[in-house]
Structure formats: structure tokens, C-alpha cells
Amino acid sequence: MDQGLQLSEEVTRRLLEEIRFGRYQDMKKLPPEVELAGQLGVSRTLLRDCLAILEREGFISRKHGVGTVINKHVLDVETRMDLEKEFLDMVKDAGYQAEIASVKVEIMDCDRETADKLKLGPGEPIFRVDRLITADRRPAIYCVDHIGLRHVKTGFYEMAELKKPIFWFLEQYCKETVYMDLTEVRAVAADSRLAAVFNTAEGTPLLHMDEVGYNFWGEPILMSKEYYMDGILKHTVMRKKI
């Protein structure tokens, strides 16, 4: 990852933590840019990049002559569908004990759908990683990730490394970062396989996210099929008028 981009993301995370739990948590507005940059020990240019990210994600609003307003109503949302977050963190933030109940890793030939979405050749080898995440030991999230074997840049890796967060594996062994996702969201009825995974009856409604992750250059590097059990996580989408 570009060092400037990495520093910007680190400072943005630190500023968000200060807004949520630190020195700015009881404020309605952030200090002026000059003062804020001094408190954080960063340049005003870098600070503006960080504020732009937080504004885009809805945590703050900025207006000339008014300043930077902290959006408490957005900060209080537990689960945002429009922001990428690791499953364990998502479940923990909702107030549950989060665990990875099972992980299954396979190398297999891709099917037509996977080949089309990841721009791979017919039958090209891929990693498939199945994960089940529980919330207070209840099945909550089932995710199936697909990565083309061609993306692995290093000569040595352990299959066990794929049991770690998929974004970590992409960064460490594929030298790739998911820059954005395109996600189709719809309700599905649990078939026999999903009913067994979630320990529920066939036909139980599940929230399904069919997702493709792209790197900075717009190349598809990750396909994910996510399923969420109803009644555990409350999903919210932040929308802004443009």
C-alpha cells in the first residue's frame, strides 16, 4: 500500500477513535483545522484528507462558516452495510461474544460465475474459504470467499494463513488491497445446505450479500458470498443526497 495512503488511513482511524472515545467525544464540533492539526501532530494537508474521509463516511459534516460538526447519530450506529469491517469486529460492536466457529479452505477449479466475476479463465484454480461466525455461540454470519490462485505473489504460504481475515491474506501474500466493493443485497430462503450451517429450518429468510472486491486499478481480486441470520445484527446504510 502507498505510504501516504497508509498514513492517511492511520490518522483517520486515530481521529475517529478520539471522536468516539477520546478528547472530542463530548464535543458537538471539532476544533478549527489549525488547532486540530496541532493536537494530532499532523500537517493541515494530511488532516484535510482525513476529514474528507470521515465526511464521506458520514461521521462528520463540514460547512464553510460553520465548521466541522460531529454526527453523533451516525457514530451510534452499530453495523453499517456501507462500510467494510471484519466480521469479528462487526459482531463485537453489536455487543456479542464473537467467535470463528469453523473454517474450511480448498483449492479448486472455478465455476463459470466465479470466472466471470473475477475475470479468470474457465476452470482456473482458486482458493475457496468458508467461514462461520457466531454471536454468543449462535450462527450469525456465513461467508464464502474466492481468490484466484494467480494473485498469490509470494512463493511460500501456509494454507492455515487463509484462516486469518481474508484482507490480511490478500495484503500479505497477494500484495493487494480491496479498494472498493460492489455488492448486490437481497433476501434468500435457506436451502438444505444453509439450513444445516445456521442450524435452522429450510426456508428461513437470510440476508445475502453477493460481493466483488476491486483493487485501486479496478481489477476484481475477491468474490464473497455472505449470509446473515435474521435477528442478530441490525444492518444500517448511510445515504447522503448528492
CSV table of N, CA, C and O in Angstrom, one decimal, residues 68-168:
chain,number,residue,atom,x,y,z
A,68,THR,N,-16.7,22.1,11.5
A,68,THR,CA,-16.9,20.6,11.4
A,68,THR,C,-17.7,20.1,12.5
A,68,THR,O,-17.4,20.0,13.7
A,69,VAL,N,-18.9,19.6,12.2
A,69,VAL,CA,-19.9,19.1,13.1
A,69,VAL,C,-19.8,17.6,13.2
A,69,VAL,O,-19.6,16.9,12.3
A,70,ILE,N,-19.8,17.1,14.5
A,70,ILE,CA,-19.7,15.7,14.7
A,70,ILE,C,-21.1,15.1,14.7
A,70,ILE,O,-22.0,15.6,15.4
A,71,ASN,N,-21.3,14.1,13.9
A,71,ASN,CA,-22.7,13.4,13.7
A,71,ASN,C,-22.8,12.3,14.7
A,71,ASN,O,-22.5,11.1,14.4
A,72,LYS,N,-23.3,12.6,15.9
A,72,LYS,CA,-23.5,11.6,16.9
A,72,LYS,C,-24.4,10.5,16.5
A,72,LYS,O,-24.2,9.3,16.9
A,73,HIS,N,-25.4,10.8,15.7
A,73,HIS,CA,-26.4,9.8,15.3
A,73,HIS,C,-25.8,8.8,14.4
A,73,HIS,O,-26.3,7.6,14.4
A,74,VAL,N,-24.8,9.2,13.7
A,74,VAL,CA,-24.1,8.2,12.8
A,74,VAL,C,-23.1,7.4,13.6
A,74,VAL,O,-22.9,6.2,13.4
A,75,LEU,N,-22.4,8.0,14.6
A,75,LEU,CA,-21.4,7.3,15.4
A,75,LEU,C,-22.1,6.2,16.2
A,75,LEU,O,-21.5,5.2,16.5
A,76,ASP,N,-23.4,6.4,16.6
A,76,ASP,CA,-24.1,5.4,17.4
A,76,ASP,C,-24.6,4.2,16.7
A,76,ASP,O,-25.0,3.2,17.3
A,77,VAL,N,-24.5,4.2,15.3
A,77,VAL,CA,-24.9,3.0,14.6
A,77,VAL,C,-24.0,1.9,14.8
A,77,VAL,O,-22.8,2.0,14.7
A,78,GLU,N,-24.5,0.7,15.1
A,78,GLU,CA,-23.7,-0.5,15.4
A,78,GLU,C,-23.1,-1.1,14.2
A,78,GLU,O,-21.9,-1.4,14.1
A,79,THR,N,-23.9,-1.4,13.1
A,79,THR,CA,-23.5,-2.1,12.0
A,79,THR,C,-23.9,-1.3,10.7
A,79,THR,O,-25.0,-1.1,10.4
A,80,ARG,N,-22.8,-0.9,10.0
A,80,ARG,CA,-23.0,-0.2,8.7
A,80,ARG,C,-22.8,-1.1,7.5
A,80,ARG,O,-21.7,-1.7,7.4
A,81,MET,N,-23.8,-1.3,6.7
A,81,MET,CA,-23.6,-2.1,5.5
A,81,MET,C,-22.7,-1.4,4.5
A,81,MET,O,-22.1,-2.1,3.6
A,82,ASP,N,-22.6,-0.1,4.5
A,82,ASP,CA,-21.8,0.6,3.5
A,82,ASP,C,-20.4,0.8,3.9
A,82,ASP,O,-19.6,1.4,3.1
A,83,LEU,N,-20.0,0.3,5.1
A,83,LEU,CA,-18.6,0.3,5.5
A,83,LEU,C,-18.0,-1.1,5.6
A,83,LEU,O,-18.7,-1.9,6.3
A,84,GLU,N,-16.8,-1.3,5.1
A,84,GLU,CA,-16.2,-2.6,5.2
A,84,GLU,C,-15.6,-2.8,6.6
A,84,GLU,O,-14.9,-2.0,7.1
A,85,LYS,N,-16.0,-3.9,7.3
A,85,LYS,CA,-15.5,-4.2,8.6
A,85,LYS,C,-15.3,-5.7,8.8
A,85,LYS,O,-16.1,-6.5,8.2
A,86,GLU,N,-14.3,-6.1,9.5
A,86,GLU,CA,-14.1,-7.6,9.7
A,86,GLU,C,-15.3,-8.1,10.5
A,86,GLU,O,-15.9,-7.4,11.4
A,87,PHE,N,-15.6,-9.4,10.2
A,87,PHE,CA,-16.8,-10.0,10.8
A,87,PHE,C,-16.8,-10.0,12.3
A,87,PHE,O,-17.7,-9.7,13.0
A,88,LEU,N,-15.6,-10.4,12.9
A,88,LEU,CA,-15.5,-10.4,14.4
A,88,LEU,C,-15.7,-9.1,15.0
A,88,LEU,O,-16.4,-9.0,16.0
A,89,ASP,N,-15.2,-8.0,14.4
A,89,ASP,CA,-15.4,-6.7,14.9
A,89,ASP,C,-16.8,-6.3,14.8
A,89,ASP,O,-17.4,-5.6,15.7
A,90,MET,N,-17.5,-6.7,13.7
A,90,MET,CA,-18.9,-6.3,13.5
A,90,MET,C,-19.7,-6.9,14.6
A,90,MET,O,-20.6,-6.3,15.1
A,91,VAL,N,-19.5,-8.2,14.9
A,91,VAL,CA,-20.3,-8.9,15.9
A,91,VAL,C,-20.0,-8.3,17.3
A,91,VAL,O,-20.9,-8.1,18.1
A,92,LYS,N,-18.7,-8.1,17.6
A,92,LYS,CA,-18.3,-7.5,18.9
A,92,LYS,C,-19.0,-6.1,19.1
A,92,LYS,O,-19.5,-5.8,20.1
A,93,ASP,N,-19.0,-5.3,18.0
A,93,ASP,CA,-19.5,-3.9,18.1
A,93,ASP,C,-21.0,-4.0,18.4
A,93,ASP,O,-21.6,-3.0,18.9
A,94,ALA,N,-21.7,-5.1,18.0
A,94,ALA,CA,-23.1,-5.3,18.2
A,94,ALA,C,-23.4,-5.8,19.7
A,94,ALA,O,-24.5,-6.0,20.0
A,95,GLY,N,-22.3,-6.0,20.4
A,95,GLY,CA,-22.5,-6.4,21.8
A,95,GLY,C,-22.5,-7.9,22.1
A,95,GLY,O,-22.8,-8.3,23.2
A,96,TYR,N,-22.0,-8.7,21.1
A,96,TYR,CA,-22.0,-10.1,21.3
A,96,TYR,C,-20.5,-10.6,21.5
A,96,TYR,O,-19.6,-10.0,21.1
A,97,GLN,N,-20.4,-11.8,22.0
A,97,GLN,CA,-19.1,-12.5,22.0
A,97,GLN,C,-19.0,-13.2,20.6
A,97,GLN,O,-19.8,-13.9,20.2
A,98,ALA,N,-17.9,-12.8,20.0
A,98,ALA,CA,-17.7,-13.2,18.6
A,98,ALA,C,-16.7,-14.3,18.5
A,98,ALA,O,-15.6,-14.3,19.2
A,99,GLU,N,-17.0,-15.4,17.7
A,99,GLU,CA,-16.0,-16.5,17.5
A,99,GLU,C,-16.1,-17.0,16.1
A,99,GLU,O,-17.1,-16.9,15.4
A,100,ILE,N,-15.0,-17.5,15.6
A,100,ILE,CA,-15.0,-18.2,14.3
A,100,ILE,C,-15.2,-19.6,14.6
A,100,ILE,O,-14.4,-20.3,15.2
A,101,ALA,N,-16.4,-20.1,14.3
A,101,ALA,CA,-16.8,-21.4,14.7
A,101,ALA,C,-16.2,-22.5,13.8
A,101,ALA,O,-15.9,-23.6,14.3
A,102,SER,N,-16.0,-22.2,12.5
A,102,SER,CA,-15.4,-23.1,11.6
A,102,SER,C,-14.8,-22.4,10.4
A,102,SER,O,-15.3,-21.4,10.0
A,103,VAL,N,-13.8,-23.0,9.9
A,103,VAL,CA,-13.1,-22.5,8.7
A,103,VAL,C,-12.8,-23.7,7.8
A,103,VAL,O,-12.2,-24.7,8.3
A,104,LYS,N,-13.1,-23.6,6.5
A,104,LYS,CA,-12.8,-24.7,5.6
A,104,LYS,C,-12.1,-24.0,4.4
A,104,LYS,O,-12.6,-23.1,3.8
A,105,VAL,N,-10.9,-24.5,4.0
A,105,VAL,CA,-10.1,-24.0,3.0
A,105,VAL,C,-9.9,-25.0,1.9
A,105,VAL,O,-9.5,-26.2,2.2
A,106,GLU,N,-10.1,-24.7,0.6
A,106,GLU,CA,-9.9,-25.6,-0.5
A,106,GLU,C,-9.3,-24.9,-1.7
A,106,GLU,O,-9.5,-23.7,-1.9
A,107,ILE,N,-8.5,-25.6,-2.4
A,107,ILE,CA,-8.1,-25.2,-3.8
A,107,ILE,C,-8.9,-26.0,-4.8
A,107,ILE,O,-8.9,-27.2,-4.7
A,108,MET,N,-9.6,-25.3,-5.7
A,108,MET,CA,-10.5,-25.9,-6.6
A,108,MET,C,-10.5,-25.2,-7.9
A,108,MET,O,-10.0,-24.1,-8.0
A,109,ASP,N,-11.1,-25.8,-8.9
A,109,ASP,CA,-11.3,-25.1,-10.2
A,109,ASP,C,-12.5,-24.2,-10.1
A,109,ASP,O,-13.6,-24.6,-9.5
A,110,CYS,N,-12.4,-23.0,-10.6
A,110,CYS,CA,-13.5,-22.1,-10.5
A,110,CYS,C,-14.7,-22.5,-11.4
A,110,CYS,O,-14.5,-23.1,-12.5
A,111,ASP,N,-15.9,-22.1,-11.0
A,111,ASP,CA,-17.0,-22.3,-11.9
A,111,ASP,C,-17.2,-21.1,-12.8
A,111,ASP,O,-16.4,-20.1,-12.7
A,112,ARG,N,-18.2,-21.1,-13.6
A,112,ARG,CA,-18.4,-20.1,-14.6
A,112,ARG,C,-18.7,-18.7,-13.9
A,112,ARG,O,-18.1,-17.7,-14.4
A,113,GLU,N,-19.5,-18.7,-12.9
A,113,GLU,CA,-19.8,-17.4,-12.2
A,113,GLU,C,-18.6,-16.8,-11.7
A,113,GLU,O,-18.3,-15.6,-11.8
A,114,THR,N,-17.8,-17.6,-11.0
A,114,THR,CA,-16.5,-17.1,-10.4
A,114,THR,C,-15.6,-16.6,-11.4
A,114,THR,O,-15.0,-15.5,-11.3
A,115,ALA,N,-15.4,-17.3,-12.5
A,115,ALA,CA,-14.5,-16.9,-13.6
A,115,ALA,C,-15.0,-15.6,-14.2
A,115,ALA,O,-14.2,-14.7,-14.4
A,116,ASP,N,-16.3,-15.4,-14.4
A,116,ASP,CA,-16.8,-14.2,-15.0
A,116,ASP,C,-16.6,-13.0,-14.1
A,116,ASP,O,-16.1,-11.9,-14.5
A,117,LYS,N,-16.8,-13.2,-12.8
A,117,LYS,CA,-16.8,-12.1,-11.8
A,117,LYS,C,-15.3,-11.7,-11.5
A,117,LYS,O,-15.0,-10.5,-11.3
A,118,LEU,N,-14.4,-12.7,-11.5
A,118,LEU,CA,-13.0,-12.4,-11.2
A,118,LEU,C,-12.1,-12.3,-12.4
A,118,LEU,O,-10.9,-12.2,-12.3
A,119,LYS,N,-12.8,-12.4,-13.6
A,119,LYS,CA,-12.0,-12.3,-14.8
A,119,LYS,C,-10.9,-13.3,-14.9
A,119,LYS,O,-9.8,-13.1,-15.3
A,120,LEU,N,-11.3,-14.6,-14.6
A,120,LEU,CA,-10.4,-15.7,-14.7
A,120,LEU,C,-10.7,-16.6,-15.9
A,120,LEU,O,-11.8,-16.5,-16.5
A,121,GLY,N,-9.8,-17.5,-16.2
A,121,GLY,CA,-10.0,-18.4,-17.3
A,121,GLY,C,-10.9,-19.5,-16.8
A,121,GLY,O,-11.0,-19.8,-15.6
A,122,PRO,N,-11.7,-20.2,-17.7
A,122,PRO,CA,-12.5,-21.3,-17.4
A,122,PRO,C,-11.8,-22.4,-16.6
A,122,PRO,O,-10.7,-22.8,-17.1
A,123,GLY,N,-12.3,-22.7,-15.5
A,123,GLY,CA,-11.7,-23.8,-14.7
A,123,GLY,C,-10.3,-23.4,-14.0
A,123,GLY,O,-9.6,-24.3,-13.5
A,124,GLU,N,-10.0,-22.2,-14.0
A,124,GLU,CA,-8.7,-21.7,-13.4
A,124,GLU,C,-8.8,-22.0,-11.9
A,124,GLU,O,-9.8,-21.8,-11.3
A,125,PRO,N,-7.6,-22.4,-11.3
A,125,PRO,CA,-7.7,-22.7,-9.8
A,125,PRO,C,-7.9,-21.5,-9.0
A,125,PRO,O,-7.4,-20.4,-9.3
A,126,ILE,N,-8.6,-21.7,-7.9
A,126,ILE,CA,-8.9,-20.6,-6.9
A,126,ILE,C,-8.8,-21.2,-5.5
A,126,ILE,O,-8.9,-22.4,-5.3
A,127,PHE,N,-8.7,-20.2,-4.6
A,127,PHE,CA,-8.9,-20.6,-3.2
A,127,PHE,C,-10.4,-20.3,-2.9
A,127,PHE,O,-10.9,-19.3,-3.3
A,128,ARG,N,-11.0,-21.3,-2.2
A,128,ARG,CA,-12.3,-21.1,-1.6
A,128,ARG,C,-12.2,-21.2,-0.1
A,128,ARG,O,-11.7,-22.2,0.4
A,129,VAL,N,-12.6,-20.2,0.6
A,129,VAL,CA,-12.6,-20.2,2.1
A,129,VAL,C,-14.0,-20.0,2.7
A,129,VAL,O,-14.6,-19.0,2.4
A,130,ASP,N,-14.5,-21.0,3.4
A,130,ASP,CA,-15.8,-20.9,4.1
A,130,ASP,C,-15.6,-20.6,5.5
A,130,ASP,O,-14.8,-21.3,6.2
A,131,ARG,N,-16.3,-19.6,6.0
A,131,ARG,CA,-16.2,-19.3,7.5
A,131,ARG,C,-17.6,-19.2,8.1
A,131,ARG,O,-18.5,-18.6,7.4
A,132,LEU,N,-17.7,-19.6,9.3
A,132,LEU,CA,-18.9,-19.4,10.1
A,132,LEU,C,-18.6,-18.6,11.3
A,132,LEU,O,-17.7,-19.1,12.1
A,133,ILE,N,-19.2,-17.5,11.5
A,133,ILE,CA,-19.0,-16.6,12.6
A,133,ILE,C,-20.2,-16.7,13.5
A,133,ILE,O,-21.4,-16.7,13.1
A,134,THR,N,-20.0,-16.9,14.8
A,134,THR,CA,-21.1,-17.0,15.8
A,134,THR,C,-21.1,-15.7,16.7
A,134,THR,O,-20.1,-15.0,16.9
A,135,ALA,N,-22.3,-15.4,17.2
A,135,ALA,CA,-22.6,-14.3,18.1
A,135,ALA,C,-23.2,-15.0,19.4
A,135,ALA,O,-24.3,-15.5,19.3
A,136,ASP,N,-22.4,-14.9,20.5
A,136,ASP,CA,-22.9,-15.6,21.7
A,136,ASP,C,-23.2,-17.1,21.4
A,136,ASP,O,-24.2,-17.6,21.8
A,137,ARG,N,-22.4,-17.7,20.5
A,137,ARG,CA,-22.4,-19.1,20.1
A,137,ARG,C,-23.6,-19.4,19.2
A,137,ARG,O,-23.9,-20.6,18.9
A,138,ARG,N,-24.3,-18.4,18.7
A,138,ARG,CA,-25.4,-18.6,17.7
A,138,ARG,C,-24.8,-18.3,16.3
A,138,ARG,O,-24.1,-17.3,16.1
A,139,PRO,N,-25.1,-19.2,15.4
A,139,PRO,CA,-24.6,-18.9,14.0
A,139,PRO,C,-25.1,-17.6,13.5
A,139,PRO,O,-26.4,-17.4,13.5
A,140,ALA,N,-24.2,-16.7,13.1
A,140,ALA,CA,-24.7,-15.4,12.7
A,140,ALA,C,-24.3,-15.0,11.3
A,140,ALA,O,-25.1,-14.4,10.6
A,141,ILE,N,-23.1,-15.3,10.9
A,141,ILE,CA,-22.6,-15.0,9.5
A,141,ILE,C,-21.9,-16.2,8.9
A,141,ILE,O,-21.1,-16.8,9.5
A,142,TYR,N,-22.3,-16.5,7.7
A,142,TYR,CA,-21.6,-17.5,6.9
A,142,TYR,C,-21.0,-16.8,5.6
A,142,TYR,O,-21.8,-16.2,4.9
A,143,CYS,N,-19.7,-16.9,5.4
A,143,CYS,CA,-19.1,-16.3,4.3
A,143,CYS,C,-18.3,-17.2,3.5
A,143,CYS,O,-17.5,-18.0,4.0
A,144,VAL,N,-18.4,-17.2,2.2
A,144,VAL,CA,-17.6,-18.0,1.2
A,144,VAL,C,-16.8,-17.0,0.4
A,144,VAL,O,-17.4,-16.2,-0.4
A,145,ASP,N,-15.5,-17.0,0.5
A,145,ASP,CA,-14.6,-16.1,-0.2
A,145,ASP,C,-13.9,-16.9,-1.3
A,145,ASP,O,-13.5,-18.1,-1.2
A,146,HIS,N,-13.6,-16.2,-2.4
A,146,HIS,CA,-13.0,-16.8,-3.6
A,146,HIS,C,-11.8,-15.9,-4.0
A,146,HIS,O,-12.1,-14.7,-4.2
A,147,ILE,N,-10.6,-16.4,-4.2
A,147,ILE,CA,-9.5,-15.7,-4.7
A,147,ILE,C,-8.8,-16.5,-5.8
A,147,ILE,O,-8.5,-17.7,-5.6
A,148,GLY,N,-8.5,-15.9,-6.9
A,148,GLY,CA,-7.7,-16.6,-7.9
A,148,GLY,C,-6.3,-16.9,-7.5
A,148,GLY,O,-5.6,-16.1,-6.9
A,149,LEU,N,-5.9,-18.1,-7.7
A,149,LEU,CA,-4.6,-18.6,-7.3
A,149,LEU,C,-3.5,-17.7,-8.0
A,149,LEU,O,-2.4,-17.6,-7.5
A,150,ARG,N,-3.8,-17.2,-9.2
A,150,ARG,CA,-2.9,-16.4,-9.9
A,150,ARG,C,-2.4,-15.1,-9.2
A,150,ARG,O,-1.4,-14.5,-9.5
A,151,HIS,N,-3.3,-14.7,-8.2
A,151,HIS,CA,-2.9,-13.4,-7.5
A,151,HIS,C,-1.9,-13.6,-6.4
A,151,HIS,O,-1.4,-12.6,-5.9
A,152,VAL,N,-1.6,-14.8,-6.0
A,152,VAL,CA,-0.5,-15.1,-5.0
A,152,VAL,C,0.8,-14.7,-5.5
A,152,VAL,O,1.3,-15.3,-6.5
A,153,LYS,N,1.5,-13.7,-4.9
A,153,LYS,CA,2.8,-13.2,-5.4
A,153,LYS,C,4.0,-13.8,-4.8
A,153,LYS,O,5.1,-13.8,-5.3
A,154,THR,N,3.8,-14.3,-3.6
A,154,THR,CA,4.9,-14.9,-2.8
A,154,THR,C,5.0,-16.4,-3.1
A,154,THR,O,4.0,-17.1,-3.4
A,155,GLY,N,6.2,-17.0,-3.0
A,155,GLY,CA,6.4,-18.4,-3.4
A,155,GLY,C,6.0,-19.3,-2.3
A,155,GLY,O,5.8,-20.5,-2.5
A,156,PHE,N,5.9,-18.8,-1.0
A,156,PHE,CA,5.6,-19.8,0.1
A,156,PHE,C,4.5,-19.2,0.9
A,156,PHE,O,4.5,-18.0,1.3
A,157,TYR,N,3.6,-20.0,1.3
A,157,TYR,CA,2.5,-19.7,2.2
A,157,TYR,C,1.9,-20.9,2.8
A,157,TYR,O,2.1,-22.0,2.2
A,158,GLU,N,1.3,-20.8,3.9
A,158,GLU,CA,0.7,-21.9,4.6
A,158,GLU,C,-0.8,-21.9,4.3
A,158,GLU,O,-1.4,-20.8,4.3
A,159,MET,N,-1.5,-23.0,4.1
A,159,MET,CA,-2.9,-23.0,3.9
A,159,MET,C,-3.6,-22.4,5.1
A,159,MET,O,-4.7,-21.8,5.0
A,160,ALA,N,-3.0,-22.6,6.3
A,160,ALA,CA,-3.6,-22.1,7.5
A,160,ALA,C,-3.7,-20.6,7.5
A,160,ALA,O,-4.5,-20.0,8.3
A,161,GLU,N,-2.8,-19.9,6.7
A,161,GLU,CA,-2.8,-18.5,6.7
A,161,GLU,C,-4.2,-18.0,6.1
A,161,GLU,O,-4.6,-16.9,6.4
A,162,LEU,N,-4.8,-18.8,5.3
A,162,LEU,CA,-6.1,-18.4,4.8
A,162,LEU,C,-7.2,-18.4,5.8
A,162,LEU,O,-8.4,-18.0,5.6
A,163,LYS,N,-6.9,-19.0,7.0
A,163,LYS,CA,-7.9,-18.9,8.1
A,163,LYS,C,-7.9,-17.6,8.8
A,163,LYS,O,-8.8,-17.3,9.6
A,164,LYS,N,-6.9,-16.8,8.5
A,164,LYS,CA,-6.9,-15.4,9.1
A,164,LYS,C,-7.9,-14.5,8.3
A,164,LYS,O,-8.4,-15.0,7.2
A,165,PRO,N,-8.1,-13.3,8.7
A,165,PRO,CA,-9.0,-12.4,7.9
A,165,PRO,C,-8.5,-12.4,6.4
A,165,PRO,O,-7.4,-12.2,6.2
A,166,ILE,N,-9.5,-12.5,5.5
A,166,ILE,CA,-9.1,-12.6,4.1
A,166,ILE,C,-8.4,-11.4,3.6
A,166,ILE,O,-7.5,-11.4,2.7
A,167,PHE,N,-8.7,-10.2,4.2
A,167,PHE,CA,-8.0,-9.0,3.7
A,167,PHE,C,-6.5,-9.0,4.1
A,167,PHE,O,-5.6,-8.5,3.4
A,168,TRP,N,-6.2,-9.7,5.3
A,168,TRP,CA,-4.8,-9.8,5.7
A,168,TRP,C,-4.1,-10.7,4.7
A,168,TRP,O,-3.0,-10.4,4.3
